[in-house]
Short mmCIF file of C-alpha atoms and ligand atoms in Angstrom, two decimals:
data_model
loop_
_atom_site.label_atom_id
_atom_site.label_comp_id
_atom_site.label_asym_id
_atom_site.label_seq_id
_atom_site.Cartn_x
_atom_site.Cartn_y
_atom_site.Cartn_z
CA MET A 1215 94.52 127.02 133.98
CA LEU A 1216 94.47 124.42 131.20
CA CYS A 1217 90.90 124.31 129.76
CA PRO A 1218 89.07 121.17 130.53
CA LYS A 1219 88.92 119.84 127.36
CA TYR A 1220 92.44 120.09 126.73
CA LYS A 1221 93.17 117.85 130.06
CA GLU A 1222 91.81 115.86 128.74
CA PHE A 1223 93.63 115.47 125.64
CA LEU A 1224 96.65 115.23 127.59
CA LYS A 1225 95.88 111.80 128.54
CA TRP A 1226 96.21 110.84 124.97
CA VAL A 1227 99.20 108.76 123.72
CA VAL A 1228 99.07 108.97 119.96
CA TYR A 1229 101.12 106.62 118.07
CA GLN A 1230 101.32 107.56 114.12
CA VAL A 1231 100.39 104.41 111.64
CA TYR A 1232 101.88 104.46 107.75
CA PRO A 1233 99.64 102.67 106.68
CA ARG A 1234 101.34 101.75 103.44
CA SER A 1235 104.54 100.27 105.46
CA PHE A 1236 102.60 99.27 108.85
CA TYR A 1237 101.01 95.77 108.44
CA ASP A 1238 100.74 94.48 105.16
CA SER A 1239 97.06 91.25 105.62
CA ASN A 1240 96.60 90.25 102.37
CA GLY A 1241 100.44 89.56 100.75
CA ASP A 1242 100.82 92.38 97.85
CA GLY A 1243 103.46 94.12 99.51
CA ILE A 1244 101.52 97.22 100.13
CA GLY A 1245 100.38 97.49 104.11
CA ASP A 1246 96.81 98.25 104.64
CA LEU A 1247 93.07 98.78 107.09
CA LYS A 1248 92.90 95.37 107.46
CA GLY A 1249 96.31 95.40 108.98
CA VAL A 1250 96.14 98.11 111.52
CA THR A 1251 93.35 96.79 112.40
CA GLU A 1252 95.45 93.27 113.40
CA LYS A 1253 97.72 94.76 115.44
CA LEU A 1254 95.73 97.40 117.55
CA ASP A 1255 96.54 94.68 120.31
CA HIS A 1256 100.34 94.98 119.50
CA LEU A 1257 99.75 99.29 120.23
CA LYS A 1258 96.79 98.82 123.34
CA ASP A 1259 100.11 96.29 124.74
CA LEU A 1260 102.77 99.53 124.28
CA GLY A 1261 100.96 102.00 125.96
CA VAL A 1262 99.01 103.74 123.39
CA ASN A 1263 95.37 104.92 123.57
CA ALA A 1264 95.38 107.04 119.79
CA ILE A 1265 96.03 106.32 116.74
CA TRP A 1266 96.78 108.93 113.75
CA LEU A 1267 96.65 107.29 110.38
CA CYS A 1268 98.09 109.27 107.41
CA PRO A 1269 95.96 109.61 104.39
CA CYS A 1270 93.60 106.92 103.72
CA TYR A 1271 91.29 108.29 101.21
CA LYS A 1272 91.09 107.59 97.42
CA SER A 1273 93.72 108.07 95.94
CA PRO A 1274 96.76 108.11 92.82
CA ASN A 1275 99.47 107.80 95.38
CA ASP A 1276 101.74 110.32 93.96
CA ASP A 1277 102.35 111.41 97.24
CA ASN A 1278 101.51 108.69 99.08
CA GLY A 1279 97.95 109.98 99.71
CA TYR A 1280 98.77 112.82 100.30
CA ASP A 1281 96.94 113.38 96.50
CA ILE A 1282 93.42 112.41 97.36
CA SER A 1283 90.89 111.59 94.21
CA ASP A 1284 87.93 111.68 96.77
CA TYR A 1285 87.65 112.52 100.14
CA MET A 1286 84.89 109.92 101.28
CA ASP A 1287 85.96 106.30 100.53
CA ILE A 1288 89.09 104.34 100.63
CA MET A 1289 92.61 103.78 98.62
CA ASP A 1290 91.99 100.32 96.87
CA GLU A 1291 95.03 99.39 98.17
CA PHE A 1292 94.30 100.05 101.54
CA GLY A 1293 90.42 97.97 101.11
CA THR A 1294 87.44 99.32 101.88
CA MET A 1295 84.87 102.04 104.16
CA ALA A 1296 83.91 98.48 105.91
CA ASP A 1297 87.52 97.86 106.45
CA ILE A 1298 87.42 101.52 108.42
CA GLU A 1299 84.67 100.95 109.72
CA THR A 1300 85.56 98.00 111.25
CA LEU A 1301 88.86 99.92 112.45
CA ILE A 1302 87.61 102.50 114.07
CA ALA A 1303 85.00 99.78 115.65
CA GLU A 1304 87.65 97.62 117.19
CA LEU A 1305 89.82 101.22 118.31
CA HIS A 1306 87.15 101.85 120.61
CA ARG A 1307 86.17 99.05 121.89
CA ARG A 1308 89.84 98.53 123.19
CA ASP A 1309 89.46 102.39 124.30
CA MET A 1310 91.25 103.93 121.51
CA LYS A 1311 90.78 106.78 119.42
CA LEU A 1312 91.10 107.34 116.26
CA ILE A 1313 92.66 110.42 114.07
CA MET A 1314 92.58 110.88 110.68
CA ASP A 1315 94.92 112.65 108.41
CA LEU A 1316 92.50 116.26 106.67
CA VAL A 1317 94.09 117.24 103.68
CA PRO A 1318 91.92 120.73 103.50
CA ASN A 1319 94.81 122.64 100.67
CA HIS A 1320 95.03 120.84 98.00
CA THR A 1321 93.71 117.83 95.62
CA SER A 1322 94.92 115.49 93.17
CA THR A 1323 93.82 116.55 89.63
CA ALA A 1324 92.20 113.44 89.22
CA HIS A 1325 89.71 114.86 92.23
CA LYS A 1326 86.49 115.37 90.36
CA TRP A 1327 86.63 118.54 91.03
CA PHE A 1328 89.28 119.20 89.35
CA GLN A 1329 88.08 117.19 86.63
CA GLU A 1330 85.33 119.59 86.31
CA SER A 1331 86.84 122.78 86.53
CA ARG A 1332 89.56 121.97 84.04
CA LYS A 1333 86.48 122.50 81.89
CA GLY A 1334 86.23 125.97 82.25
CA LYS A 1335 85.23 129.06 83.60
CA ASP A 1336 81.17 128.52 83.80
CA ASN A 1337 80.84 125.38 85.23
CA PRO A 1338 80.12 124.91 89.12
CA TYR A 1339 83.92 124.29 90.23
CA SER A 1340 85.34 126.49 87.56
CA ASP A 1341 86.22 128.63 91.04
CA PHE A 1342 87.15 125.97 93.19
CA TYR A 1343 91.22 126.22 92.28
CA TYR A 1344 93.52 129.85 91.41
CA TRP A 1345 93.21 130.18 87.69
CA TYR A 1346 95.74 132.89 85.16
CA ASP A 1347 96.29 133.18 82.39
CA GLU A 1348 100.07 134.22 82.34
CA LYS A 1349 102.01 132.55 86.01
CA PRO A 1350 100.60 135.75 88.48
CA ASN A 1351 104.58 134.99 90.08
CA GLU A 1352 107.82 132.96 90.75
CA TRP A 1353 106.58 130.25 93.66
CA LYS A 1354 108.69 127.15 93.44
CA SER A 1355 106.96 123.83 94.27
CA VAL A 1356 107.83 122.56 97.71
CA PHE A 1357 109.12 119.51 95.35
CA ARG A 1358 111.16 121.44 93.45
CA GLY A 1359 109.66 123.25 89.94
CA SER A 1360 107.11 126.17 89.43
CA ALA A 1361 104.20 125.72 91.47
CA TRP A 1362 102.79 126.62 88.95
CA GLU A 1363 101.62 124.57 85.41
CA PHE A 1364 99.69 125.06 82.57
CA ASP A 1365 96.87 122.82 81.43
CA PRO A 1366 95.74 122.52 78.37
CA VAL A 1367 92.55 121.85 78.57
CA ARG A 1368 91.32 125.20 80.59
CA GLY A 1369 94.60 127.10 78.89
CA GLN A 1370 95.16 128.20 81.59
CA TYR A 1371 98.04 127.71 84.94
CA TYR A 1372 97.16 126.78 88.51
CA LEU A 1373 98.92 126.09 91.15
CA HIS A 1374 100.37 123.26 93.11
CA SER A 1375 102.14 124.23 95.76
CA PHE A 1376 103.71 120.21 96.23
CA ALA A 1377 103.76 117.91 93.31
CA VAL A 1378 102.30 118.54 89.83
CA SER A 1379 99.46 117.35 90.44
CA GLN A 1380 98.20 118.26 93.63
CA ALA A 1381 96.38 121.58 92.84
CA ASP A 1382 95.98 124.35 95.26
CA LEU A 1383 92.23 124.16 96.60
CA ASN A 1384 90.58 128.57 95.73
CA TRP A 1385 89.53 128.88 99.68
CA GLU A 1386 88.01 132.15 99.00
CA ASN A 1387 85.62 129.97 97.28
CA PRO A 1388 83.09 129.61 99.32
CA ALA A 1389 82.14 126.41 97.75
CA VAL A 1390 85.24 125.21 98.95
CA ARG A 1391 85.28 125.56 102.10
CA LYS A 1392 81.60 124.19 102.45
CA ALA A 1393 82.93 121.37 100.17
CA MET A 1394 85.57 120.63 103.61
CA GLN A 1395 83.01 120.88 105.88
CA ASP A 1396 81.16 118.38 104.44
CA VAL A 1397 84.35 116.07 104.28
CA VAL A 1398 84.64 116.65 107.84
CA ASP A 1399 81.05 116.43 109.09
CA PHE A 1400 81.44 112.60 107.26
CA TRP A 1401 84.29 111.24 108.79
CA ILE A 1402 81.94 112.46 112.29
CA GLY A 1403 80.14 110.91 111.33
CA LYS A 1404 81.97 107.50 110.62
CA GLY A 1405 82.72 108.17 113.95
CA VAL A 1406 86.61 109.84 114.72
CA ASP A 1407 87.68 111.46 117.40
CA GLY A 1408 90.36 113.71 115.71
CA PHE A 1409 91.79 115.35 112.94
CA ARG A 1410 95.30 115.78 111.94
CA ILE A 1411 95.28 119.64 109.38
CA ASP A 1412 98.11 119.23 106.82
CA VAL A 1413 99.37 122.22 106.16
CA ILE A 1414 96.78 123.92 107.98
CA ASP A 1415 98.93 127.48 107.20
CA ARG A 1416 98.60 127.97 103.67
CA ILE A 1417 94.72 127.62 103.30
CA SER A 1418 94.63 131.36 102.93
CA LYS A 1419 96.95 133.17 100.59
CA ASP A 1420 97.84 136.77 99.33
CA ILE A 1421 98.73 135.38 95.49
CA GLU A 1422 99.32 139.61 94.84
CA HIS A 1423 101.07 140.52 97.72
CA GLY A 1424 103.49 137.12 97.38
CA ARG A 1425 102.15 135.23 100.51
CA ASN A 1426 101.59 131.37 99.83
CA SER A 1427 100.48 130.77 103.90
CA PHE A 1428 99.48 132.69 106.60
CA GLY A 1429 97.14 134.56 104.77
CA PRO A 1430 94.74 137.67 105.72
CA ARG A 1431 91.93 134.92 106.18
CA LEU A 1432 93.87 132.07 107.89
CA HIS A 1433 91.79 132.05 111.18
CA GLU A 1434 88.50 133.36 110.00
CA PHE A 1435 89.41 130.27 107.38
CA ILE A 1436 90.28 127.63 110.54
CA ARG A 1437 87.22 128.96 113.16
CA GLU A 1438 85.10 128.37 110.10
CA LEU A 1439 85.71 124.83 109.62
CA ILE A 1440 86.99 124.04 113.56
CA GLY A 1441 85.16 126.06 115.58
CA ARG A 1442 81.61 124.61 114.61
CA GLU A 1443 79.78 122.94 118.00
CA ASN A 1444 80.81 118.94 116.22
CA VAL A 1445 84.52 119.81 115.55
CA ASN A 1446 85.46 121.85 118.34
CA ALA A 1447 85.03 119.20 121.02
CA LEU A 1448 87.37 116.96 118.98
CA PHE A 1449 91.21 117.50 119.04
CA THR A 1450 92.33 118.79 116.26
CA VAL A 1451 95.76 119.79 115.30
CA GLY A 1452 97.28 121.72 112.60
CA GLU A 1453 100.86 121.12 110.94
CA SER A 1454 102.39 124.69 110.67
CA SER A 1455 105.28 126.15 110.36
CA VAL A 1456 104.33 128.11 113.28
CA ASN A 1457 107.65 129.75 114.75
CA ASP A 1458 106.64 132.14 117.05
CA ILE A 1459 104.74 132.52 120.67
CA ASP A 1460 101.90 135.47 119.80
CA GLU A 1461 101.73 133.63 116.56
CA MET A 1462 100.95 129.77 118.63
CA ILE A 1463 98.67 131.44 121.07
CA ARG A 1464 95.99 132.88 117.63
CA HIS A 1465 96.11 129.31 116.43
CA CYS A 1466 95.38 126.84 119.95
CA ALA A 1467 94.29 129.58 122.65
CA SER A 1468 90.84 127.01 124.08
CA GLU A 1469 89.08 130.56 123.84
CA ARG A 1470 90.50 131.11 120.27
CA ASN A 1471 88.14 127.95 119.35
CA GLU A 1472 90.79 127.07 116.51
CA LEU A 1473 92.58 124.11 116.67
CA SER A 1474 93.56 122.19 119.91
CA THR A 1475 97.34 122.15 119.34
CA LEU A 1476 99.55 122.34 116.12
CA PHE A 1477 103.33 120.58 115.56
CA LEU A 1478 105.95 122.85 115.62
CA PHE A 1479 109.09 122.21 113.46
CA ASP A 1480 112.46 124.33 115.11
CA HIS A 1481 113.32 121.40 116.69
CA MET A 1482 113.25 119.58 113.46
CA GLU A 1483 116.00 121.46 112.31
CA CYS A 1484 118.38 119.30 115.37
CA GLY A 1485 121.60 118.54 113.37
CA ARG A 1486 121.25 119.72 110.00
CA SER A 1487 122.12 122.68 108.69
CA ASP A 1488 119.28 122.76 106.13
CA LYS A 1489 117.29 119.05 104.90
CA PHE A 1490 119.65 117.48 102.78
CA THR A 1491 122.98 118.39 105.09
CA PRO A 1492 124.00 117.39 107.95
CA LYS A 1493 125.20 119.41 111.11
CA LYS A 1494 127.09 118.28 113.78
CA ASP A 1495 124.82 118.91 116.51
CA SER A 1496 123.49 116.56 120.38
CA LEU A 1497 120.89 116.34 122.45
CA LYS A 1498 121.72 120.26 124.59
CA SER A 1499 119.99 121.34 121.05
CA LEU A 1500 117.02 119.56 120.88
CA ARG A 1501 116.65 119.74 125.24
CA ASP A 1502 117.16 123.68 124.42
CA ILE A 1503 114.34 124.46 122.33
CA LEU A 1504 111.82 122.37 124.26
CA VAL A 1505 112.58 124.52 127.54
CA TYR A 1506 111.61 127.16 125.44
CA TRP A 1507 108.25 126.28 124.37
CA GLN A 1508 107.69 124.20 127.15
CA MET A 1509 107.87 127.57 129.05
CA GLU A 1510 106.35 129.66 126.24
CA SER A 1511 102.93 127.23 126.27
CA GLY A 1512 102.95 126.99 129.82
CA LYS A 1513 102.62 130.76 130.30
CA HIS A 1514 99.95 130.57 127.71
CA ASP A 1515 97.87 127.09 128.87
CA LEU A 1516 98.80 125.99 125.72
CA LEU A 1517 98.49 122.30 124.46
CA HIS A 1518 102.21 121.25 123.34
CA THR A 1519 102.44 118.00 120.74
CA LEU A 1520 105.86 116.04 121.64
CA PHE A 1521 107.45 114.02 118.55
CA SER A 1522 110.95 114.02 117.35
CA ASP A 1523 109.71 111.93 114.34
CA ASN A 1524 106.90 111.20 111.26
CA HIS A 1525 106.28 109.74 108.09
CA ASP A 1526 108.49 113.28 106.85
CA GLN A 1527 111.72 113.23 108.87
CA PRO A 1528 114.57 110.96 109.12
CA PRO A 1529 114.10 109.86 112.72
CA LEU A 1530 115.74 112.56 115.38
CA ILE A 1531 117.81 109.37 117.04
CA SER A 1532 120.28 109.45 113.28
CA ARG A 1533 120.81 113.80 113.70
CA ILE A 1534 122.11 114.58 117.36
CA ALA A 1535 123.03 111.12 119.41
CA ASP A 1536 124.43 107.63 118.60
CA ASP A 1537 122.30 105.29 116.41
CA ARG A 1538 124.64 102.53 116.36
CA LYS A 1539 126.83 101.58 119.44
CA LEU A 1540 124.37 103.24 122.05
CA ARG A 1541 121.71 102.94 119.77
CA TYR A 1542 119.11 101.90 122.90
CA GLU A 1543 120.57 104.29 125.26
CA SER A 1544 119.86 106.65 122.39
CA ALA A 1545 116.94 105.84 121.87
CA THR A 1546 115.21 105.20 125.15
CA ASP A 1547 117.44 108.56 126.43
CA MET A 1548 115.72 110.42 123.56
CA ALA A 1549 111.60 109.41 124.94
CA ALA A 1550 112.10 110.10 128.57
CA MET A 1551 113.56 113.60 127.54
CA MET A 1552 110.99 114.39 125.06
CA TYR A 1553 107.26 112.35 126.61
CA LEU A 1554 107.91 113.15 130.05
CA LEU A 1555 107.27 116.81 129.25
CA LYS A 1556 103.97 118.28 129.05
CA GLY A 1557 101.74 117.47 126.25
CA ILE A 1558 100.82 114.76 124.15
CA PRO A 1559 103.31 112.04 122.94
CA PHE A 1560 102.71 111.21 119.10
CA ILE A 1561 105.37 107.91 118.99
CA TYR A 1562 106.26 106.96 114.97
CA GLN A 1563 105.83 103.88 113.79
CA GLY A 1564 109.09 101.92 114.43
CA GLN A 1565 110.20 104.24 117.24
CA GLU A 1566 109.38 102.17 119.94
CA ILE A 1567 111.83 99.98 118.28
CA GLY A 1568 114.49 102.30 117.90
CA MET A 1569 114.74 102.72 114.34
CA THR A 1570 117.12 104.77 112.49
CA ALA A 1571 117.28 106.76 109.07
CA ALA A 1572 117.83 104.30 106.62
CA HIS A 1573 120.30 103.97 103.71
CA TYR A 1574 120.02 103.42 99.91
CA ASP A 1575 122.53 102.39 97.50
CA SER A 1576 121.14 103.77 94.93
CA ILE A 1577 118.33 106.24 93.61
CA SER A 1578 115.92 103.82 92.52
CA PHE A 1579 114.86 102.36 96.23
CA PHE A 1580 113.11 105.60 96.87
CA ASN A 1581 110.07 106.21 96.26
CA ASP A 1582 109.32 109.91 97.85
CA VAL A 1583 108.44 112.80 94.97
CA GLU A 1584 110.36 115.14 97.26
CA SER A 1585 113.40 112.98 96.50
CA VAL A 1586 113.18 112.02 93.41
CA ASN A 1587 112.57 115.55 92.15
CA THR A 1588 115.52 117.26 94.28
CA TYR A 1589 118.13 114.37 93.52
CA ARG A 1590 117.06 115.84 89.70
CA GLU A 1591 117.84 118.78 90.53
CA PHE A 1592 120.94 118.18 92.67
CA CYS A 1593 122.46 116.01 89.94
CA GLU A 1594 122.65 119.22 87.69
CA ILE A 1595 125.07 120.83 90.10
CA MET A 1596 126.78 118.23 91.69
CA PRO A 1597 128.52 115.00 90.92
CA GLU A 1598 125.43 111.68 91.89
CA GLU A 1599 127.30 110.32 94.45
CA GLU A 1600 127.06 113.81 96.44
CA ALA A 1601 123.57 114.53 94.70
CA LEU A 1602 122.56 110.46 96.57
CA ALA A 1603 123.96 111.49 99.96
CA LYS A 1604 122.42 114.08 100.19
CA ILE A 1605 119.31 112.46 99.20
CA ASN A 1606 120.16 109.49 101.87
CA PHE A 1607 120.48 111.47 104.77
CA GLY A 1608 116.86 113.97 104.09
CA SER A 1609 114.84 111.84 101.99
CA ARG A 1610 111.61 111.33 103.31
CA ASP A 1611 111.86 107.39 102.68
CA ASN A 1612 114.31 107.36 105.53
CA ALA A 1613 111.09 106.74 107.75
CA ARG A 1614 108.57 104.98 104.95
CA HIS A 1615 110.16 101.63 104.53
CA PRO A 1616 108.36 98.50 106.10
CA MET A 1617 108.03 98.21 109.72
CA ALA A 1618 109.58 95.43 110.99
CA TRP A 1619 107.95 92.91 113.33
CA ASP A 1620 110.60 89.62 113.41
CA SER A 1621 113.31 88.38 111.72
CA SER A 1622 111.22 86.53 109.19
CA LYS A 1623 111.33 87.36 105.45
CA ASN A 1624 110.53 90.90 104.91
CA GLY A 1625 111.12 91.56 108.77
CA GLY A 1626 107.31 89.59 108.76
CA PHE A 1627 105.23 92.89 106.91
CA THR A 1628 104.41 91.18 104.20
CA THR A 1629 104.41 87.54 102.51
CA GLY A 1630 104.51 89.14 99.27
CA GLU A 1631 106.97 91.87 97.64
CA PRO A 1632 106.77 95.21 99.72
CA TRP A 1633 106.52 98.53 97.58
CA ILE A 1634 109.62 100.00 99.03
CA ALA A 1635 112.55 97.99 100.39
CA LEU A 1636 113.33 97.54 104.16
CA HIS A 1637 115.66 99.23 105.93
CA SER A 1638 119.02 98.10 105.73
CA ARG A 1639 119.70 97.46 109.20
CA TRP A 1640 115.73 95.38 109.90
CA GLN A 1641 117.84 91.88 110.81
CA GLU A 1642 118.97 94.16 113.92
CA ILE A 1643 116.42 96.34 114.55
CA ASN A 1644 113.15 94.49 114.73
CA LEU A 1645 109.85 94.17 117.19
CA GLU A 1646 111.20 90.33 118.04
CA ARG A 1647 114.76 91.10 118.31
CA ASP A 1648 114.60 93.94 120.60
CA LEU A 1649 112.27 91.80 122.96
CA ALA A 1650 114.74 89.08 123.04
CA GLY A 1651 117.55 91.61 124.61
CA GLU A 1652 118.43 92.30 127.59
CA HIS A 1653 117.63 95.61 126.99
CA SER A 1654 114.74 97.22 125.06
CA VAL A 1655 113.70 100.22 123.57
CA TYR A 1656 110.15 98.49 123.25
CA ARG A 1657 110.21 97.58 126.87
CA PHE A 1658 111.10 101.14 127.87
CA TYR A 1659 108.72 103.00 125.77
CA GLN A 1660 105.90 100.38 127.95
CA ALA A 1661 107.87 101.53 131.14
CA LEU A 1662 107.58 104.72 130.36
CA LEU A 1663 104.28 105.31 129.22
CA LYS A 1664 102.83 103.25 132.45
CA LEU A 1665 104.39 105.38 134.73
CA ARG A 1666 102.57 108.35 133.12
CA ARG A 1667 98.95 107.26 133.09
CA SER A 1668 99.76 106.72 136.97
CA GLU A 1669 100.83 110.35 137.95
CA GLU A 1670 99.13 112.71 137.16
CA ALA A 1671 102.56 115.01 137.58
CA PHE A 1672 103.28 113.11 133.98
CA ILE A 1673 99.74 114.89 132.48
CA THR A 1674 98.87 118.47 134.30
CA GLY A 1675 101.83 118.47 136.74
CA GLU A 1676 103.89 122.14 136.37
CA LEU A 1677 107.58 122.02 134.62
CA GLN A 1678 110.38 122.74 136.59
CA ILE A 1679 114.16 122.87 135.09
CA ILE A 1680 116.71 122.44 137.16
CA SER A 1681 119.21 121.92 135.40
CA SER A 1682 121.18 125.12 134.03
CA PRO A 1683 122.03 125.49 129.94
CA GLU A 1684 124.92 125.13 129.63
CA ASP A 1685 125.40 121.67 131.48
CA PRO A 1686 125.79 118.49 129.65
CA TYR A 1687 122.65 116.55 131.34
CA PHE A 1688 118.92 117.80 130.89
CA ILE A 1689 117.06 117.44 134.01
CA PHE A 1690 113.48 118.58 135.17
CA THR A 1691 110.68 118.12 137.99
CA ARG A 1692 106.67 117.72 137.25
CA SER A 1693 104.79 118.08 140.67
CA GLU A 1694 101.65 117.64 140.71
CA SER A 1695 99.68 117.37 144.46
CA GLY A 1696 102.43 117.55 146.33
CA LYS A 1697 103.69 114.56 144.55
CA GLN A 1698 107.43 115.73 142.84
CA TRP A 1699 108.93 113.41 139.88
CA VAL A 1700 112.25 114.22 139.15
CA VAL A 1701 113.73 113.18 135.36
CA VAL A 1702 117.62 113.24 134.62
CA CYS A 1703 118.66 112.73 131.01
CA ASN A 1704 122.19 112.02 130.29
CA PHE A 1705 123.77 113.89 127.03
CA GLU A 1706 126.62 111.95 125.04
CA THR A 1707 129.18 112.37 127.91
CA LYS A 1708 130.18 110.79 131.21
CA GLN A 1709 129.08 112.89 134.57
CA GLU A 1710 128.42 113.12 137.53
CA ILE A 1711 125.32 113.72 138.95
CA SER A 1712 124.48 114.82 142.49
CA LEU A 1713 120.72 116.37 142.90
CA PRO A 1714 119.97 119.61 145.25
CA PHE A 1715 117.20 116.84 146.90
CA ALA A 1716 116.56 113.47 147.95
CA CYS A 1717 114.82 110.99 146.54
CA GLU A 1718 113.61 107.40 146.57
CA ALA A 1719 115.16 105.25 143.95
CA PRO A 1720 114.35 105.42 140.72
CA VAL A 1721 111.47 103.53 138.88
CA LEU A 1722 112.58 104.32 135.74
CA SER A 1723 116.08 103.87 134.19
CA ASN A 1724 117.75 102.74 131.32
CA LEU A 1725 120.79 101.17 132.61
CA ASP A 1726 119.26 99.79 135.72
CA ARG A 1727 119.81 102.21 138.41
CA THR A 1728 119.52 101.82 141.72
CA GLU A 1729 120.39 105.34 142.71
CA ILE A 1730 118.85 108.65 141.30
CA ASN A 1731 122.98 109.93 142.49
CA GLY A 1732 125.57 109.13 140.85
CA THR A 1733 127.67 108.79 138.00
CA TYR A 1734 125.56 108.48 134.58
CA SER A 1735 127.08 106.85 131.31
CA PRO A 1736 126.08 108.53 128.03
CA TYR A 1737 122.72 108.52 127.06
CA GLU A 1738 121.34 106.98 130.28
CA CYS A 1739 118.18 108.47 131.92
CA ALA A 1740 116.37 108.00 134.82
CA ALA A 1741 113.47 109.48 136.64
CA ALA A 1742 112.37 108.82 140.68
CA LEU A 1743 110.00 110.48 142.76
CA VAL A 1744 111.44 113.35 145.32
CA LYS A 1745 111.64 113.05 148.73
CA ASP A 1746 109.50 115.62 151.07
CA ALA A 1747 108.20 117.46 148.26
CA CYS A 1748 106.21 120.40 149.12
C1 GLC B 2288 102.82 117.51 104.84
C2 GLC B 2288 102.81 116.32 104.28
C3 GLC B 2288 103.85 115.42 103.74
C4 GLC B 2288 103.03 115.66 102.43
C5 GLC B 2288 102.96 117.58 102.08
C6 GLC B 2288 101.68 117.97 100.81
O1 GLC B 2288 103.76 118.28 104.65
O2 GLC B 2288 102.95 115.92 106.22
O3 GLC B 2288 103.58 114.67 104.21
O4 GLC B 2288 104.46 115.65 101.51
O5 GLC B 2288 101.44 117.74 103.29
O6 GLC B 2288 100.18 117.20 101.29
CA1 CA B 2289 98.08 94.79 101.26
#
């Protein structure tokens, strides 16, 4: 039995906002908090009831806000504390929730804690970070190069799992853990409804034995931070590289008092053999992974997140479906495949208009620290052209360009100069144009979310897979209290589909179907009520 708290969370539909690129309210070319507040009616109209806001804290912005220099203040470019208070109030007024992004594993080296810590071995912050006279191992940073940096001020090396200016906090130090609790409590005091927790698997490490994540005290630390009554009642989702069910249970079973759920990344490997190398793939590989996790988590009453895109990933549509001729069909089919399963939908900004991966003609367009560092390394071992093609494929900037609202200058994102170039196809793919078309990705999302809202079956209903693993389509049912719904999602070829049970006419369809059985075009999908469900 799903615990009552999880049942409530299943009603959430979350929209992820990357504030820098969402909407610029003052013409400086950078999206901001006031811009988010201005667009809340749009989000409400789409049918979401919560937002996850990527970091908006004080930050020098080496990693776009994931390098925090003050957890209890707002980044100048994004606005003020009053602006976030207004945003929270305006969300709550619309019955919407706010999930803040919490980054507990590292701070910016500009943070006061680091500035104090580097001064020497005997000040209150000296053990806030990992300091060593010699590099204790050869760990590499996720963003390339050594994970150890020599600090001339302290005369020692510190650990940075990510950029050089993102120093890892030493969670073995109780004062660090207390400081992070204070951060959490501060934001709870402001009225936030939940937290997305950045790289949670890294807060416990075993440096001596070469473990940079999933260290021996991971669960103890999570429970200490989240298990407290005031936090435990909230929604928490951890970003983690968990990829087996037992580990998922240890993080998310309700009686553990740890996280509500996790972002798992298995399905992010679809369509690529490594982050920067494409691989031929289709919706079938996505289906296989989704089915595995749906079945396993179902057995153990775990809560799942349903997502295909975020600010770190090139849109999945461009890797495993058709992002050109059948872009509308692909975007809507993938939405039905994902968001009618059991779990909490997370929609990344732009997905609702069928946004695709970006493409830039020169490395000078890229801003992301990982892309820039990786390009440099690639250029040492391959021609520049090949390196650029790889960066274009895998770069996180694929998902960080400005949201395209309409066909006016800069897609209506800003009246100034955008901080990063718009997507090369923004004139074709923007909200205004999408809405003007005969078929609209946005309207399909609205219809899908409306169906989810109105039918219990899509929230808590039992999932049954009807198609077999070899089928070039995915069919499943969701049932609750005597009502059963069937969802048919075709893959990339034309198919005849005939269900073994009778259905009403589809209420959701991306190509205006009136019959659930029959010939399905590539990427066609539909959902209908099953007749006489038992
Ligand atoms: C997470 C974030 C990513 C960030 C990294 C370091 O993976 O999603 O954007 O760069 O952590 O904080
Ligand atoms: Ca601005």
